[in-house]
Amino acid sequence: AVIGGLFESGETPEQCAGRELLEETGLSAEKMVNLGAYRVQVNRGGGVLHAFLAHNCVVSQKHRKSDDYEAQTRVLLDRPSLVERVLAGDVGEAQWVATAALGLLHVEHTPAE
């Protein structure tokens, strides 16, 4: 799974993404790139997925324990490994595949800063 979660009261999508990154991995990002907002499960009244790409992540001293119920194991993948896992069907949900693909497309089509 990619990192994700629900908004807390008053949070912007970027703040939520940063908080979830910190809670689920203990990392903070120098820069969060907004990859867009997309409807999910439209025919079931679903909500909106806000996708972000975190750049230059570092271990944070502000790490706080996640309140998620599921067990988590951090897995770091380089680009070729992520592509391989996505193409092999090893990513559990279509919205996670879409989020990974958006990040890969952004990296591939954005000039280096």
mmCIF file with all atom_site columns, C-alpha atoms in Angstrom:
data_model
loop_
_atom_site.group_PDB
_atom_site.id
_atom_site.type_symbol
_atom_site.label_atom_id
_atom_site.label_alt_id
_atom_site.label_comp_id
_atom_site.label_asym_id
_atom_site.label_entity_id
_atom_site.label_seq_id
_atom_site.pdbx_PDB_ins_code
_atom_site.Cartn_x
_atom_site.Cartn_y
_atom_site.Cartn_z
_atom_site.occupancy
_atom_site.B_iso_or_equiv
_atom_site.pdbx_formal_charge
_atom_site.auth_seq_id
_atom_site.auth_comp_id
_atom_site.auth_asym_id
_atom_site.auth_atom_id
_atom_site.pdbx_PDB_model_num
ATOM 1   C CA . ALA A 1 1   ? 0.000   0.000  0.000   1.00 0.00 ? 1   ALA A CA 1
ATOM 2   C CA . VAL A 1 2   ? 1.036   3.559  -0.480  1.00 0.00 ? 2   VAL A CA 1
ATOM 3   C CA . ILE A 1 3   ? 0.887   5.912  2.500   1.00 0.00 ? 3   ILE A CA 1
ATOM 4   C CA . GLY A 1 4   ? -2.559  7.329  3.116   1.00 0.00 ? 4   GLY A CA 1
ATOM 5   C CA . GLY A 1 5   ? -5.290  8.190  5.529   1.00 0.00 ? 5   GLY A CA 1
ATOM 6   C CA . LEU A 1 6   ? -8.145  10.476 6.435   1.00 0.00 ? 6   LEU A CA 1
ATOM 7   C CA . PHE A 1 7   ? -8.210  14.197 7.093   1.00 0.00 ? 7   PHE A CA 1
ATOM 8   C CA . GLU A 1 8   ? -8.164  15.542 10.616  1.00 0.00 ? 8   GLU A CA 1
ATOM 9   C CA . SER A 1 9   ? -10.294 18.596 11.382  1.00 0.00 ? 9   SER A CA 1
ATOM 10  C CA . GLY A 1 10  ? -9.014  21.719 9.625   1.00 0.00 ? 10  GLY A CA 1
ATOM 11  C CA . GLU A 1 11  ? -6.251  19.996 7.633   1.00 0.00 ? 11  GLU A CA 1
ATOM 12  C CA . THR A 1 12  ? -5.458  20.794 4.024   1.00 0.00 ? 12  THR A CA 1
ATOM 13  C CA . PRO A 1 13  ? -4.739  17.852 1.717   1.00 0.00 ? 13  PRO A CA 1
ATOM 14  C CA . GLU A 1 14  ? -0.994  18.654 1.849   1.00 0.00 ? 14  GLU A CA 1
ATOM 15  C CA . GLN A 1 15  ? -0.998  18.822 5.664   1.00 0.00 ? 15  GLN A CA 1
ATOM 16  C CA . CYS A 1 16  ? -2.830  15.497 5.816   1.00 0.00 ? 16  CYS A CA 1
ATOM 17  C CA . ALA A 1 17  ? -0.314  13.893 3.435   1.00 0.00 ? 17  ALA A CA 1
ATOM 18  C CA . GLY A 1 18  ? 2.604   15.166 5.508   1.00 0.00 ? 18  GLY A CA 1
ATOM 19  C CA . ARG A 1 19  ? 1.055   13.974 8.778   1.00 0.00 ? 19  ARG A CA 1
ATOM 20  C CA . GLU A 1 20  ? 0.296   10.529 7.353   1.00 0.00 ? 20  GLU A CA 1
ATOM 21  C CA . LEU A 1 21  ? 3.856   10.269 5.999   1.00 0.00 ? 21  LEU A CA 1
ATOM 22  C CA . LEU A 1 22  ? 5.194   11.080 9.463   1.00 0.00 ? 22  LEU A CA 1
ATOM 23  C CA . GLU A 1 23  ? 2.812   8.747  11.326  1.00 0.00 ? 23  GLU A CA 1
ATOM 24  C CA . GLU A 1 24  ? 3.226   5.774  9.023   1.00 0.00 ? 24  GLU A CA 1
ATOM 25  C CA . THR A 1 25  ? 6.949   5.996  8.278   1.00 0.00 ? 25  THR A CA 1
ATOM 26  C CA . GLY A 1 26  ? 8.608   8.380  10.726  1.00 0.00 ? 26  GLY A CA 1
ATOM 27  C CA . LEU A 1 27  ? 9.761   10.470 7.753   1.00 0.00 ? 27  LEU A CA 1
ATOM 28  C CA . SER A 1 28  ? 9.188   14.094 6.825   1.00 0.00 ? 28  SER A CA 1
ATOM 29  C CA . ALA A 1 29  ? 9.523   15.534 3.326   1.00 0.00 ? 29  ALA A CA 1
ATOM 30  C CA . GLU A 1 30  ? 11.380  18.637 2.215   1.00 0.00 ? 30  GLU A CA 1
ATOM 31  C CA . LYS A 1 31  ? 8.757   19.137 -0.490  1.00 0.00 ? 31  LYS A CA 1
ATOM 32  C CA . MET A 1 32  ? 5.325   17.669 -1.250  1.00 0.00 ? 32  MET A CA 1
ATOM 33  C CA . VAL A 1 33  ? 4.240   17.737 -4.901  1.00 0.00 ? 33  VAL A CA 1
ATOM 34  C CA . ASN A 1 34  ? 0.493   17.748 -5.511  1.00 0.00 ? 34  ASN A CA 1
ATOM 35  C CA . LEU A 1 35  ? -0.282  15.101 -8.159  1.00 0.00 ? 35  LEU A CA 1
ATOM 36  C CA . GLY A 1 36  ? -3.997  15.919 -8.276  1.00 0.00 ? 36  GLY A CA 1
ATOM 37  C CA . ALA A 1 37  ? -7.339  15.042 -6.721  1.00 0.00 ? 37  ALA A CA 1
ATOM 38  C CA . TYR A 1 38  ? -9.384  12.148 -8.118  1.00 0.00 ? 38  TYR A CA 1
ATOM 39  C CA . ARG A 1 39  ? -12.810 10.694 -7.388  1.00 0.00 ? 39  ARG A CA 1
ATOM 40  C CA . VAL A 1 40  ? -12.778 7.141  -6.044  1.00 0.00 ? 40  VAL A CA 1
ATOM 41  C CA . GLN A 1 41  ? -15.613 4.609  -6.110  1.00 0.00 ? 41  GLN A CA 1
ATOM 42  C CA . VAL A 1 42  ? -17.850 7.114  -7.873  1.00 0.00 ? 42  VAL A CA 1
ATOM 43  C CA . ASN A 1 43  ? -20.770 4.703  -8.298  1.00 0.00 ? 43  ASN A CA 1
ATOM 44  C CA . ARG A 1 44  ? -20.713 3.941  -4.551  1.00 0.00 ? 44  ARG A CA 1
ATOM 45  C CA . GLY A 1 45  ? -20.664 7.558  -3.371  1.00 0.00 ? 45  GLY A CA 1
ATOM 46  C CA . GLY A 1 46  ? -16.927 7.499  -2.687  1.00 0.00 ? 46  GLY A CA 1
ATOM 47  C CA . GLY A 1 47  ? -14.820 10.478 -1.853  1.00 0.00 ? 47  GLY A CA 1
ATOM 48  C CA . VAL A 1 48  ? -11.756 12.139 -3.312  1.00 0.00 ? 48  VAL A CA 1
ATOM 49  C CA . LEU A 1 49  ? -8.202  10.823 -3.287  1.00 0.00 ? 49  LEU A CA 1
ATOM 50  C CA . HIS A 1 50  ? -5.548  13.550 -3.050  1.00 0.00 ? 50  HIS A CA 1
ATOM 51  C CA . ALA A 1 51  ? -2.222  12.236 -4.385  1.00 0.00 ? 51  ALA A CA 1
ATOM 52  C CA . PHE A 1 52  ? 1.155   13.680 -3.378  1.00 0.00 ? 52  PHE A CA 1
ATOM 53  C CA . LEU A 1 53  ? 4.762   12.825 -4.079  1.00 0.00 ? 53  LEU A CA 1
ATOM 54  C CA . ALA A 1 54  ? 7.151   13.381 -1.167  1.00 0.00 ? 54  ALA A CA 1
ATOM 55  C CA . HIS A 1 55  ? 10.629  14.600 -2.126  1.00 0.00 ? 55  HIS A CA 1
ATOM 56  C CA . ASN A 1 56  ? 13.858  14.364 -0.104  1.00 0.00 ? 56  ASN A CA 1
ATOM 57  C CA . CYS A 1 57  ? 12.462  12.484 2.881   1.00 0.00 ? 57  CYS A CA 1
ATOM 58  C CA . VAL A 1 58  ? 14.442  12.303 6.106   1.00 0.00 ? 58  VAL A CA 1
ATOM 59  C CA . VAL A 1 59  ? 13.896  10.630 9.458   1.00 0.00 ? 59  VAL A CA 1
ATOM 60  C CA . SER A 1 60  ? 12.012  13.063 11.671  1.00 0.00 ? 60  SER A CA 1
ATOM 61  C CA . GLN A 1 61  ? 12.468  13.673 15.364  1.00 0.00 ? 61  GLN A CA 1
ATOM 62  C CA . LYS A 1 62  ? 8.727   14.509 15.505  1.00 0.00 ? 62  LYS A CA 1
ATOM 63  C CA . HIS A 1 63  ? 7.562   10.954 14.778  1.00 0.00 ? 63  HIS A CA 1
ATOM 64  C CA . ARG A 1 64  ? 4.341   10.117 16.523  1.00 0.00 ? 64  ARG A CA 1
ATOM 65  C CA . LYS A 1 65  ? 2.718   6.736  16.783  1.00 0.00 ? 65  LYS A CA 1
ATOM 66  C CA . SER A 1 66  ? 0.102   5.977  14.165  1.00 0.00 ? 66  SER A CA 1
ATOM 67  C CA . ASP A 1 67  ? -3.470  5.299  15.264  1.00 0.00 ? 67  ASP A CA 1
ATOM 68  C CA . ASP A 1 68  ? -3.972  2.889  12.360  1.00 0.00 ? 68  ASP A CA 1
ATOM 69  C CA . TYR A 1 69  ? -5.352  -0.527 13.237  1.00 0.00 ? 69  TYR A CA 1
ATOM 70  C CA . GLU A 1 70  ? -3.459  -2.519 10.637  1.00 0.00 ? 70  GLU A CA 1
ATOM 71  C CA . ALA A 1 71  ? 0.088   -3.765 11.148  1.00 0.00 ? 71  ALA A CA 1
ATOM 72  C CA . GLN A 1 72  ? 2.598   -1.803 9.085   1.00 0.00 ? 72  GLN A CA 1
ATOM 73  C CA . THR A 1 73  ? 5.994   -2.645 7.689   1.00 0.00 ? 73  THR A CA 1
ATOM 74  C CA . ARG A 1 74  ? 7.895   0.044  5.817   1.00 0.00 ? 74  ARG A CA 1
ATOM 75  C CA . VAL A 1 75  ? 9.137   -1.131 2.429   1.00 0.00 ? 75  VAL A CA 1
ATOM 76  C CA . LEU A 1 76  ? 11.380  1.193  0.437   1.00 0.00 ? 76  LEU A CA 1
ATOM 77  C CA . LEU A 1 77  ? 11.476  0.576  -3.305  1.00 0.00 ? 77  LEU A CA 1
ATOM 78  C CA . ASP A 1 78  ? 13.598  2.193  -5.975  1.00 0.00 ? 78  ASP A CA 1
ATOM 79  C CA . ARG A 1 79  ? 11.868  3.191  -9.217  1.00 0.00 ? 79  ARG A CA 1
ATOM 80  C CA . PRO A 1 80  ? 12.571  -0.040 -11.156 1.00 0.00 ? 80  PRO A CA 1
ATOM 81  C CA . SER A 1 81  ? 11.359  -2.168 -8.237  1.00 0.00 ? 81  SER A CA 1
ATOM 82  C CA . LEU A 1 82  ? 8.165   -0.121 -7.880  1.00 0.00 ? 82  LEU A CA 1
ATOM 83  C CA . VAL A 1 83  ? 7.422   -0.461 -11.590 1.00 0.00 ? 83  VAL A CA 1
ATOM 84  C CA . GLU A 1 84  ? 8.090   -4.204 -11.384 1.00 0.00 ? 84  GLU A CA 1
ATOM 85  C CA . ARG A 1 85  ? 5.763   -4.628 -8.382  1.00 0.00 ? 85  ARG A CA 1
ATOM 86  C CA . VAL A 1 86  ? 2.979   -2.577 -10.018 1.00 0.00 ? 86  VAL A CA 1
ATOM 87  C CA . LEU A 1 87  ? 3.226   -4.493 -13.305 1.00 0.00 ? 87  LEU A CA 1
ATOM 88  C CA . ALA A 1 88  ? 3.305   -7.829 -11.455 1.00 0.00 ? 88  ALA A CA 1
ATOM 89  C CA . GLY A 1 89  ? 0.016   -7.016 -9.710  1.00 0.00 ? 89  GLY A CA 1
ATOM 90  C CA . ASP A 1 90  ? 1.660   -6.924 -6.273  1.00 0.00 ? 90  ASP A CA 1
ATOM 91  C CA . VAL A 1 91  ? -0.105  -3.687 -5.273  1.00 0.00 ? 91  VAL A CA 1
ATOM 92  C CA . GLY A 1 92  ? -3.326  -4.367 -3.385  1.00 0.00 ? 92  GLY A CA 1
ATOM 93  C CA . GLU A 1 93  ? -5.804  -1.758 -4.642  1.00 0.00 ? 93  GLU A CA 1
ATOM 94  C CA . ALA A 1 94  ? -6.406  0.048  -7.924  1.00 0.00 ? 94  ALA A CA 1
ATOM 95  C CA . GLN A 1 95  ? -6.215  3.472  -6.266  1.00 0.00 ? 95  GLN A CA 1
ATOM 96  C CA . TRP A 1 96  ? -2.754  2.564  -4.893  1.00 0.00 ? 96  TRP A CA 1
ATOM 97  C CA . VAL A 1 97  ? -1.664  1.515  -8.388  1.00 0.00 ? 97  VAL A CA 1
ATOM 98  C CA . ALA A 1 98  ? -2.983  4.817  -9.761  1.00 0.00 ? 98  ALA A CA 1
ATOM 99  C CA . THR A 1 99  ? -1.150  6.801  -7.067  1.00 0.00 ? 99  THR A CA 1
ATOM 100 C CA . ALA A 1 100 ? 2.125   4.967  -7.755  1.00 0.00 ? 100 ALA A CA 1
ATOM 101 C CA . ALA A 1 101 ? 1.659   5.506  -11.506 1.00 0.00 ? 101 ALA A CA 1
ATOM 102 C CA . LEU A 1 102 ? 1.033   9.238  -11.003 1.00 0.00 ? 102 LEU A CA 1
ATOM 103 C CA . GLY A 1 103 ? 4.252   9.538  -9.017  1.00 0.00 ? 103 GLY A CA 1
ATOM 104 C CA . LEU A 1 104 ? 6.229   7.581  -11.607 1.00 0.00 ? 104 LEU A CA 1
ATOM 105 C CA . LEU A 1 105 ? 4.817   9.679  -14.444 1.00 0.00 ? 105 LEU A CA 1
ATOM 106 C CA . HIS A 1 106 ? 5.612   12.890 -12.588 1.00 0.00 ? 106 HIS A CA 1
ATOM 107 C CA . VAL A 1 107 ? 9.234   11.847 -12.017 1.00 0.00 ? 107 VAL A CA 1
ATOM 108 C CA . GLU A 1 108 ? 9.622   10.704 -15.631 1.00 0.00 ? 108 GLU A CA 1
ATOM 109 C CA . HIS A 1 109 ? 8.125   13.841 -17.194 1.00 0.00 ? 109 HIS A CA 1
ATOM 110 C CA . THR A 1 110 ? 9.334   16.605 -14.878 1.00 0.00 ? 110 THR A CA 1
ATOM 111 C CA . PRO A 1 111 ? 12.751  18.172 -15.458 1.00 0.00 ? 111 PRO A CA 1
ATOM 112 C CA . ALA A 1 112 ? 15.166  17.825 -12.563 1.00 0.00 ? 112 ALA A CA 1
ATOM 113 C CA . GLU A 1 113 ? 15.326  20.914 -10.370 1.00 0.00 ? 113 GLU A CA 1
#
